Short mmCIF file of C-alpha atoms in Angstrom, two decimals:
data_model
loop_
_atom_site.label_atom_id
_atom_site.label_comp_id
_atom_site.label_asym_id
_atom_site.label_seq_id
_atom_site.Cartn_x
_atom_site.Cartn_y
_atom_site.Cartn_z
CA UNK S 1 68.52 141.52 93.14
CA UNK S 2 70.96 139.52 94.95
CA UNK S 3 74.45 141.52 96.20
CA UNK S 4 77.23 139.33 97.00
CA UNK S 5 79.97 140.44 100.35
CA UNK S 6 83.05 138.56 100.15
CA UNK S 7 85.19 137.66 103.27
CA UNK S 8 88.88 137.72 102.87
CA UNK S 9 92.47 137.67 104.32
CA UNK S 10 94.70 137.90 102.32
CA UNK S 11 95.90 138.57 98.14
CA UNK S 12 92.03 138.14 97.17
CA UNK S 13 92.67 136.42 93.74
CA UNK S 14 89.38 134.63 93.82
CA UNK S 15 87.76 138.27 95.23
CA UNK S 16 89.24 139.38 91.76
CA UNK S 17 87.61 136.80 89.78
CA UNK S 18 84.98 138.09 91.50
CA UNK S 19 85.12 141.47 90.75
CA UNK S 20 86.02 140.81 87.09
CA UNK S 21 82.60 138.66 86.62
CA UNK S 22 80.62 141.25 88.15
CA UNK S 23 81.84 144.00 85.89
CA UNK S 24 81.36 141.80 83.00
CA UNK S 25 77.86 140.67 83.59
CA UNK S 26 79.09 137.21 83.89
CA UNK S 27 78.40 137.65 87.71
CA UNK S 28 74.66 138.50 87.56
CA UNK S 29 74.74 140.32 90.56
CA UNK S 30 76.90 143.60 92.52
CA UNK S 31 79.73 142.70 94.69
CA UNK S 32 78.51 145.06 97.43
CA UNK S 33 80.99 144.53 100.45
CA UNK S 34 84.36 143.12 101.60
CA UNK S 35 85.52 142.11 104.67
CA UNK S 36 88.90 141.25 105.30
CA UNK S 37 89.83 139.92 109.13
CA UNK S 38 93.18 141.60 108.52
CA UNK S 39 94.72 144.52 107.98
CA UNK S 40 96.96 145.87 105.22
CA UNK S 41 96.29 142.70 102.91
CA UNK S 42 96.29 143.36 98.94
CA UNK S 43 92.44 142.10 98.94
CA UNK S 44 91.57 145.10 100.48
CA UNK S 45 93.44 147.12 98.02
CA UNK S 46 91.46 145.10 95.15
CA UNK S 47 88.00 146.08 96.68
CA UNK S 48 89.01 149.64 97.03
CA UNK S 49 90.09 149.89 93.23
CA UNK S 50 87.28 147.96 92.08
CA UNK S 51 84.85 150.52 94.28
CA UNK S 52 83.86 148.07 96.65
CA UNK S 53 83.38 148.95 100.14
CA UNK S 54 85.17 147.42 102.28
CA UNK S 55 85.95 147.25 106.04
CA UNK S 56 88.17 145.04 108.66
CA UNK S 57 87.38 143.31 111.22
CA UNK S 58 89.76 141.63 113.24
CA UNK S 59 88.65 138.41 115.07
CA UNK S 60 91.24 139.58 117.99
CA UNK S 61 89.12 142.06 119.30
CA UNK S 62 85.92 139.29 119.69
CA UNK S 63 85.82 136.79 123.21
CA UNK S 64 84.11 133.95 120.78
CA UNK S 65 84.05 132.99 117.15
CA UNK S 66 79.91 133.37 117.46
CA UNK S 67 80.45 137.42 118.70
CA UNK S 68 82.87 138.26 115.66
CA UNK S 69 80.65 136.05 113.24
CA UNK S 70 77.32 138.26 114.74
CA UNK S 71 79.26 141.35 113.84
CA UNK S 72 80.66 140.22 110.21
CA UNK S 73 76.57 139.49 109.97
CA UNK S 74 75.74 143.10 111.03
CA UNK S 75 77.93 144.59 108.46
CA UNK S 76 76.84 142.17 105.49
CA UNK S 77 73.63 143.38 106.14
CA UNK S 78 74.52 146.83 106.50
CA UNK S 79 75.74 146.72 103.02
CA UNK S 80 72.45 144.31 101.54
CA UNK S 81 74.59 141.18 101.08
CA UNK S 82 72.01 138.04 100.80
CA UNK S 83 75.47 135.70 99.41
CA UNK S 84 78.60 135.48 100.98
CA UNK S 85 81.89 134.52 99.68
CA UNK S 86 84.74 132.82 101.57
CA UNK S 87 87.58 133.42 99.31
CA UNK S 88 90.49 132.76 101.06
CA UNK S 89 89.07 133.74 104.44
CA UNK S 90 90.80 131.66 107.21
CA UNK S 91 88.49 131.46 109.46
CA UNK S 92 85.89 128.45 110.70
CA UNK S 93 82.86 130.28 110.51
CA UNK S 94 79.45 128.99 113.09
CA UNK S 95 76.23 128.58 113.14
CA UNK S 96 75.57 132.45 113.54
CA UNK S 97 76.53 133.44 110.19
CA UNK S 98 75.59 130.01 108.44
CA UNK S 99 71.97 130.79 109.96
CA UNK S 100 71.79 134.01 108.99
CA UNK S 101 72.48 133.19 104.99
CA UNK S 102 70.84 129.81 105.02
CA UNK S 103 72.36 128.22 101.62
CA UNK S 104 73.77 131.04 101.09
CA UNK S 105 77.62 130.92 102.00
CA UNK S 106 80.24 129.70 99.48
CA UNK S 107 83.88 128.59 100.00
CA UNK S 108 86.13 127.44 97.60
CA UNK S 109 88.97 124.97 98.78
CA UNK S 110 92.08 123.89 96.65
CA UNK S 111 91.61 120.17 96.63
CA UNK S 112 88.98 117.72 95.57
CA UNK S 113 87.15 117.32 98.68
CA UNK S 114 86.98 114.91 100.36
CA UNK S 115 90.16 114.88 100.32
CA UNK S 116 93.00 117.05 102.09
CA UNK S 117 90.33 119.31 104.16
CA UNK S 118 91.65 122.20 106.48
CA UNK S 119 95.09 123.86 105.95
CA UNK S 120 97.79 123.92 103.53
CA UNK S 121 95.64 121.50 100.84
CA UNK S 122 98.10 121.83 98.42
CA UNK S 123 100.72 121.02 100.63
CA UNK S 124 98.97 117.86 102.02
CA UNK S 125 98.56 116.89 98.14
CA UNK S 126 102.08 116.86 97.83
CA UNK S 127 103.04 114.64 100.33
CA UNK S 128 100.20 112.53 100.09
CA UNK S 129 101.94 111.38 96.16
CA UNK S 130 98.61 111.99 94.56
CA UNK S 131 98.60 112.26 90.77
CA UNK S 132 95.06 114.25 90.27
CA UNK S 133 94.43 116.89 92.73
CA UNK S 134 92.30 120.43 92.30
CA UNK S 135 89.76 122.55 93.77
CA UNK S 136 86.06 122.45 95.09
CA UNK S 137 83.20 125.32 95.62
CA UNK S 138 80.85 124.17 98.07
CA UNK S 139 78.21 124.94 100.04
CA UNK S 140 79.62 125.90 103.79
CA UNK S 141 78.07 123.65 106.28
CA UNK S 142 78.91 123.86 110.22
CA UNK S 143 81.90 120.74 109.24
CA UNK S 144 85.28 121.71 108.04
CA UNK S 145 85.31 121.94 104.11
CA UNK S 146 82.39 119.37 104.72
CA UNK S 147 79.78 120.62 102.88
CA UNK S 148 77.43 120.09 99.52
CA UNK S 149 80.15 120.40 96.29
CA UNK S 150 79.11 122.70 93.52
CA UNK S 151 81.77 122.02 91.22
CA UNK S 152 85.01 120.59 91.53
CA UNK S 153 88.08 120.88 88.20
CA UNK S 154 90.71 118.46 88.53
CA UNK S 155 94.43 119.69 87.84
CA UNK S 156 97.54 116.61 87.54
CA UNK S 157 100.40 117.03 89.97
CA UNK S 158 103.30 117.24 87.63
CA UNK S 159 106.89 115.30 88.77
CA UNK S 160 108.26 118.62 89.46
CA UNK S 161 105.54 120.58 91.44
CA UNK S 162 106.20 122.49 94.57
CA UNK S 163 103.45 123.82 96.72
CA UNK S 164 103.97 127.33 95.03
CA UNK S 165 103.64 125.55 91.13
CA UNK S 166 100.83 123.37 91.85
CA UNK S 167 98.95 126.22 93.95
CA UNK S 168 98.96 128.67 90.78
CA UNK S 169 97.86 125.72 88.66
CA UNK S 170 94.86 125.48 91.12
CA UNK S 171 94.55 129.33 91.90
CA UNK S 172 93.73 129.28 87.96
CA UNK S 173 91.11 126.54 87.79
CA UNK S 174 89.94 128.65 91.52
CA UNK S 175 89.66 131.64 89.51
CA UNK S 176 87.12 129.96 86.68
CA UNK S 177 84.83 127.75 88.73
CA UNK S 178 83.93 130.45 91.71
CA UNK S 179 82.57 133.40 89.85
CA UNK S 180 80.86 130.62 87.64
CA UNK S 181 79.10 129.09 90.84
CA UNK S 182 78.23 131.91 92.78
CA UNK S 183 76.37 133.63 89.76
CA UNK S 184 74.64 129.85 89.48
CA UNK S 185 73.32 130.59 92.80
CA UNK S 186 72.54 134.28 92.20
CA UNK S 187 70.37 133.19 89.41
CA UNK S 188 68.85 130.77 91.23
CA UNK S 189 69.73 127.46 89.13
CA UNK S 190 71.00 125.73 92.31
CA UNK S 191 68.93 122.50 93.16
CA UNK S 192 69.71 120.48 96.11
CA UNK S 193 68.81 116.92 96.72
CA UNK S 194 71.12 115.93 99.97
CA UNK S 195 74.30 116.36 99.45
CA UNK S 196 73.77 115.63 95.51
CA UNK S 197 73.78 119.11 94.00
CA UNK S 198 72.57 120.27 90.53
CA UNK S 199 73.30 123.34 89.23
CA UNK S 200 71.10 124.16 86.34
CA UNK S 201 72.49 125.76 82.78
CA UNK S 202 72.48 129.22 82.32
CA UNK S 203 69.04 129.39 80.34
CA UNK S 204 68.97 130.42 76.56
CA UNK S 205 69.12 134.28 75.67
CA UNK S 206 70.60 135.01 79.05
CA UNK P 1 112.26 88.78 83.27
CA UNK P 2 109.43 89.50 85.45
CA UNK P 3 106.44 87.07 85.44
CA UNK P 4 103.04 88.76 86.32
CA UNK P 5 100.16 87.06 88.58
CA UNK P 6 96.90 88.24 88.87
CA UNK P 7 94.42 87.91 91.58
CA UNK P 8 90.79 87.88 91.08
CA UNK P 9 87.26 87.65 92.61
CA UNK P 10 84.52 88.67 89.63
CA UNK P 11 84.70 89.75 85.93
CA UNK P 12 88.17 90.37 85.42
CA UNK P 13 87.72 93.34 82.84
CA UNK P 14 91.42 94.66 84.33
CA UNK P 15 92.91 90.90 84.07
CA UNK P 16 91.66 91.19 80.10
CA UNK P 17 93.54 94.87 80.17
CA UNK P 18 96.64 93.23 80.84
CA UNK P 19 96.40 89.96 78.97
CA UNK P 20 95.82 92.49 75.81
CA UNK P 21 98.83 94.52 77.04
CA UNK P 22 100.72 91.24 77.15
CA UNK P 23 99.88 89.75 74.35
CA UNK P 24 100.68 92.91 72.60
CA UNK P 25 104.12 93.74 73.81
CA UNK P 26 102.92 96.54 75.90
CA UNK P 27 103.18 95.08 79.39
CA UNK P 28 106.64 93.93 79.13
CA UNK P 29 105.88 90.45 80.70
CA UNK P 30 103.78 87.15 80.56
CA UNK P 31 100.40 86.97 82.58
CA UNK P 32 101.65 83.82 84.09
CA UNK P 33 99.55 83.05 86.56
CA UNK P 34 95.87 83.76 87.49
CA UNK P 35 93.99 82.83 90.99
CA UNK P 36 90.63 83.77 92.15
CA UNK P 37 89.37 83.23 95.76
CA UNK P 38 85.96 82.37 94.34
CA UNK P 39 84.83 79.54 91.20
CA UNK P 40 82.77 80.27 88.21
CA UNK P 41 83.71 83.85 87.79
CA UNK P 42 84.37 85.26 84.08
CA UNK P 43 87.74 85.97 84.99
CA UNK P 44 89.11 82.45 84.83
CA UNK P 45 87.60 82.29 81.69
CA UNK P 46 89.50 84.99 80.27
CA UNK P 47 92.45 83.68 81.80
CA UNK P 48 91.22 79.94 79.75
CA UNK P 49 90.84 82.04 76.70
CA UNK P 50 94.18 83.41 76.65
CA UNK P 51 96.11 80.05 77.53
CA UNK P 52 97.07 81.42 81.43
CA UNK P 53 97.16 78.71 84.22
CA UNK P 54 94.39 79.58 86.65
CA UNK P 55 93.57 78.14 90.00
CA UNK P 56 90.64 78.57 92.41
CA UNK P 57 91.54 78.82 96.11
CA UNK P 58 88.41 79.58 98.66
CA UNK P 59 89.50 81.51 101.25
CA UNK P 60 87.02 80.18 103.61
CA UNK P 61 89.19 76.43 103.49
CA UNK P 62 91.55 78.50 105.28
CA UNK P 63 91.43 79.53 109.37
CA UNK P 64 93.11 83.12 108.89
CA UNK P 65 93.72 85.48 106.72
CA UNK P 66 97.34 84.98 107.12
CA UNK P 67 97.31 80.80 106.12
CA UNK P 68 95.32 81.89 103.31
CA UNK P 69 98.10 84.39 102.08
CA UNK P 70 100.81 81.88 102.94
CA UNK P 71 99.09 79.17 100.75
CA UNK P 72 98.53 82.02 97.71
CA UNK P 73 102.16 83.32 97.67
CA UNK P 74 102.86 79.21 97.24
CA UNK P 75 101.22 79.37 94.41
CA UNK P 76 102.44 82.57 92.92
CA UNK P 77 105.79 80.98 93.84
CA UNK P 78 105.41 77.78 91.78
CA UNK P 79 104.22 79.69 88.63
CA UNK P 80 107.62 82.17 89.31
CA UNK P 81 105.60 85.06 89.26
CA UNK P 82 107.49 87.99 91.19
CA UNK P 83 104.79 90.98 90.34
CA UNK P 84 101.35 90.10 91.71
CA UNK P 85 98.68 92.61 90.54
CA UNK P 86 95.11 92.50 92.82
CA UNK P 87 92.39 93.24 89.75
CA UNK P 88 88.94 93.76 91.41
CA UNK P 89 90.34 90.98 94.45
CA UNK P 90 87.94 91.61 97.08
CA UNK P 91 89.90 90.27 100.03
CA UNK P 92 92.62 92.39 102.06
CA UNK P 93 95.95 90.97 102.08
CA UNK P 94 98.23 90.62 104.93
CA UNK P 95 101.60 90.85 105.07
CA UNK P 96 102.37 87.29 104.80
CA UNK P 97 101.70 88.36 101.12
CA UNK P 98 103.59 91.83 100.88
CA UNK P 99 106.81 90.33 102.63
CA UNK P 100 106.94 87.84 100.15
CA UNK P 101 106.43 90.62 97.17
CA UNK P 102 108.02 93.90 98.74
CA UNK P 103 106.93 96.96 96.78
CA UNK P 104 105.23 94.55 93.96
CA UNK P 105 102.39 94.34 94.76
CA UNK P 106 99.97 96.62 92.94
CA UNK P 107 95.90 97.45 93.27
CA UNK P 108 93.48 99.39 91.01
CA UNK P 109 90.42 101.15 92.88
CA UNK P 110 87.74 102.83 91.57
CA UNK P 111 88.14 106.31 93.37
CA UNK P 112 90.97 109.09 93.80
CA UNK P 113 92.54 108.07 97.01
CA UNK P 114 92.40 109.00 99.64
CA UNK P 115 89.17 109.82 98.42
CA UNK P 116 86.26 106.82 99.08
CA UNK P 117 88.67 103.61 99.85
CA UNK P 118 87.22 100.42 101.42
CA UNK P 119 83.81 98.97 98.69
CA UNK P 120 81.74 100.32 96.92
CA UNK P 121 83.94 103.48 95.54
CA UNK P 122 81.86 104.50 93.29
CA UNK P 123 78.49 104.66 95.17
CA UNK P 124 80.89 106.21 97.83
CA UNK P 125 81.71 109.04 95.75
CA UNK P 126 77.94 109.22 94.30
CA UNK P 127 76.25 109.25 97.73
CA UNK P 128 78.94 112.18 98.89
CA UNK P 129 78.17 114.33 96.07
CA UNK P 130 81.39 114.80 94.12
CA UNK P 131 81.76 116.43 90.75
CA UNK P 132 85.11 114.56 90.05
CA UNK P 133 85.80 111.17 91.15
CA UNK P 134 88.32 108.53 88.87
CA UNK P 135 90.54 105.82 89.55
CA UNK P 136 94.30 104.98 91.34
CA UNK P 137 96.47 102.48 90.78
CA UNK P 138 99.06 102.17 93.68
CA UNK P 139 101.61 100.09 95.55
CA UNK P 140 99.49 98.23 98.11
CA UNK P 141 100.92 98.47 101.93
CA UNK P 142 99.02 97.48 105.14
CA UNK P 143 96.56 99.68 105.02
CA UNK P 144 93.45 100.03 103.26
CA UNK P 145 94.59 101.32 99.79
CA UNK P 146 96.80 103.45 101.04
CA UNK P 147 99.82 102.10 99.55
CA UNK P 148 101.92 104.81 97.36
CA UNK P 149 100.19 106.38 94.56
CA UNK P 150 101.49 105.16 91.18
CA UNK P 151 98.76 106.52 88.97
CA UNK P 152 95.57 108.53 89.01
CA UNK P 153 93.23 109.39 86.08
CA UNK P 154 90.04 111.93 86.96
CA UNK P 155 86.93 111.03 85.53
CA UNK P 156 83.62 113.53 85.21
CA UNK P 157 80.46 112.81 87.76
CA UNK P 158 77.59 113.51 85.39
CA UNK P 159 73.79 114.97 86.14
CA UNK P 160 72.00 111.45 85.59
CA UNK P 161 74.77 109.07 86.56
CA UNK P 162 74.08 105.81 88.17
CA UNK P 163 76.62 103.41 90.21
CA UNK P 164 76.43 101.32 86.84
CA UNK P 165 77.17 104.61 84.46
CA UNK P 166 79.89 106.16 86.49
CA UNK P 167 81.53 102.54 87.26
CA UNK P 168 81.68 102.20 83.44
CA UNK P 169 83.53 105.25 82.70
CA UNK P 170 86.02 104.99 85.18
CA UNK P 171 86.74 101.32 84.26
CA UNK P 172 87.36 102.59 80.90
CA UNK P 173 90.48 104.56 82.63
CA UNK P 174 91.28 101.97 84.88
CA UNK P 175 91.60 99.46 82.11
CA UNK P 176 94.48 102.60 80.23
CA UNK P 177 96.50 102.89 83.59
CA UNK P 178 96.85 99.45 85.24
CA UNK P 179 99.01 97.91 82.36
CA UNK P 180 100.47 101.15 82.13
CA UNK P 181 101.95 101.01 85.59
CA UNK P 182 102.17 97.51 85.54
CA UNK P 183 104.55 98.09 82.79
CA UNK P 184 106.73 100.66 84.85
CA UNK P 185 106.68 98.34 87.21
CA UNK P 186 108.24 95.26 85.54
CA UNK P 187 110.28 97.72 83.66
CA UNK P 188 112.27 99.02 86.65
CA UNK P 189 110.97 102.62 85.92
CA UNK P 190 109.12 103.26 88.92
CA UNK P 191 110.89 105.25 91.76
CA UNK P 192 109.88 105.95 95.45
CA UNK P 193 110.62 108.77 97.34
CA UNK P 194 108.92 108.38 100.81
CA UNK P 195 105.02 108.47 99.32
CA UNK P 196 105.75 110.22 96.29
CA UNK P 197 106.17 107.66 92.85
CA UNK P 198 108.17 109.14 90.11
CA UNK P 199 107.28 106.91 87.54
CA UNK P 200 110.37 107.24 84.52
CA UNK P 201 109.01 107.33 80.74
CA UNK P 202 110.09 104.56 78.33
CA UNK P 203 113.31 104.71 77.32
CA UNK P 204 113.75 106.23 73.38
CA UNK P 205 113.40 102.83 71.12
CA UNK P 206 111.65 101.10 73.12
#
């Protein structure tokens, strides 16, 4: 049985989806631990209502990214987590947590990768002109945003978008395709062939 | 009234898009002028077909890039077109040609830019693993289509897709949004703001 820690910092609307899909069942599997590499943020709030544990850690109180990412992998194991979540999290994670959940790590990113990696997607969108932008779950690879895509859902920039419109368009199209891929790779029904994924249907009477 | 010249290099499938939009008031303007830097292609015999002048000038009679443009934009010139639309034209242009057109000069590419610009768009976007790819038309600048966004439509990557499959379907879109835009164009609806195109609707009775 697979249990899936989430790493936050900040509102946690995808850790909600989240949460939601693992009450439901649509989740196949227990959303056993959240991190959050801040303090006081509403995602931690979430987790507590939902009955999650949760703890911070702030990346402040580390000399290197590789000593805070060998104690966020301490505490996901502490708590059983084999899948990890970066929903929100604003952090570049390295190699020690990527080799410590091989496969195993999920980000979600509000564009259509390849385009408008890094920071402020939504923003870059904007002032890019583009016409079609969206969002992307993907495999996390040592790159930035760089790694094998999941799923992507397009959303249309609309004349009158600001970054704060066109986000919540995203956030919503965020909020279906994350829970949907992370119980796809619960379950199992994730085939990789380079950077080509396939992610199997759910199969019948499940 | 504007006078529309298209440049070609292969099958012409978007030339035939706007000949039909011409011919059935939906462009707005004659196709008045075809050229294609290479003989015997299908798209100067759409071009014969629908009663267009069409010329053949080899780029490789010419010593640079530039006396090449110079010689096209003559041409374009003598047939008064003043909005030149590159439809599958697989040369880059210089600005010998853009001075002579400013801001009407328009491209189609097979990807959503900046996603997978330069060849091959498709196999670009196959090879990286996307789950949404699609189509742009835009303003063409310097660069390498990275002119002003005019138009994007998303298109689906699907399980078994080949180059040839997913090429289809987004040609499908391309061939819905090039005279579309092409139409704005010549219409004087099309509005820049930096990058960002607002692109006006048709006026009411029109």
């Amino acid at each position: 049985m697979s249990v899936v820690g989430v790493l936050v910092s900040g509102n946690g609307s995808n850790l909600q989806s989240l949460l939601d899909a693992s009450r439901d069942g649509r989740l196949g599997a227990p959303v056993g631990f959240v991190l959050s590499n801040k303090p006081g943020v509403l995602a931690l709030e979430r987790a507590r209502r939902a009955g999650v544990p949760s703890e911070v850690l702030s990346h402040r109180e580390f000399p290197s990214r590789e000593a805070f990412d060998a104690r966020v992998v301490e505490r996901l194991r502490a708590h059983g987590v084999d899948t990890v979540v970066l929903a929100g999290f604003l952090r570049v994670v390295t190699g020690v947590l990527l080799d410590a959940f091989p496969q195993r790590v999920v980000n979600i990113h509000p564009s259509l990768l390849p385009a408008f990696p890094g920071l402020d997607a939504q923003a870059q969108a904007l002032v890019h002109g583009v016409k079609v932008t969206g969002c992307t779950v993907h495999l996390v690879d040592p790159g930035l945003d760089s790694g094998p895509i999941l799923a992507q859902r397009a959303v249309a920039v609309l004349p009158d978008d600001t970054v704060e419109t066109l986000r919540d368009r995203i956030l919503a199209e965020e909020h279906k395709i994350l829970p949907e891929m992370v119980a796809a790779l619960v379950g199992g029904r994730v085939r990789l062939d380079g950077r080509r994924v396939t992610v199997l249907p759910v199969p019948p009477g499940q």
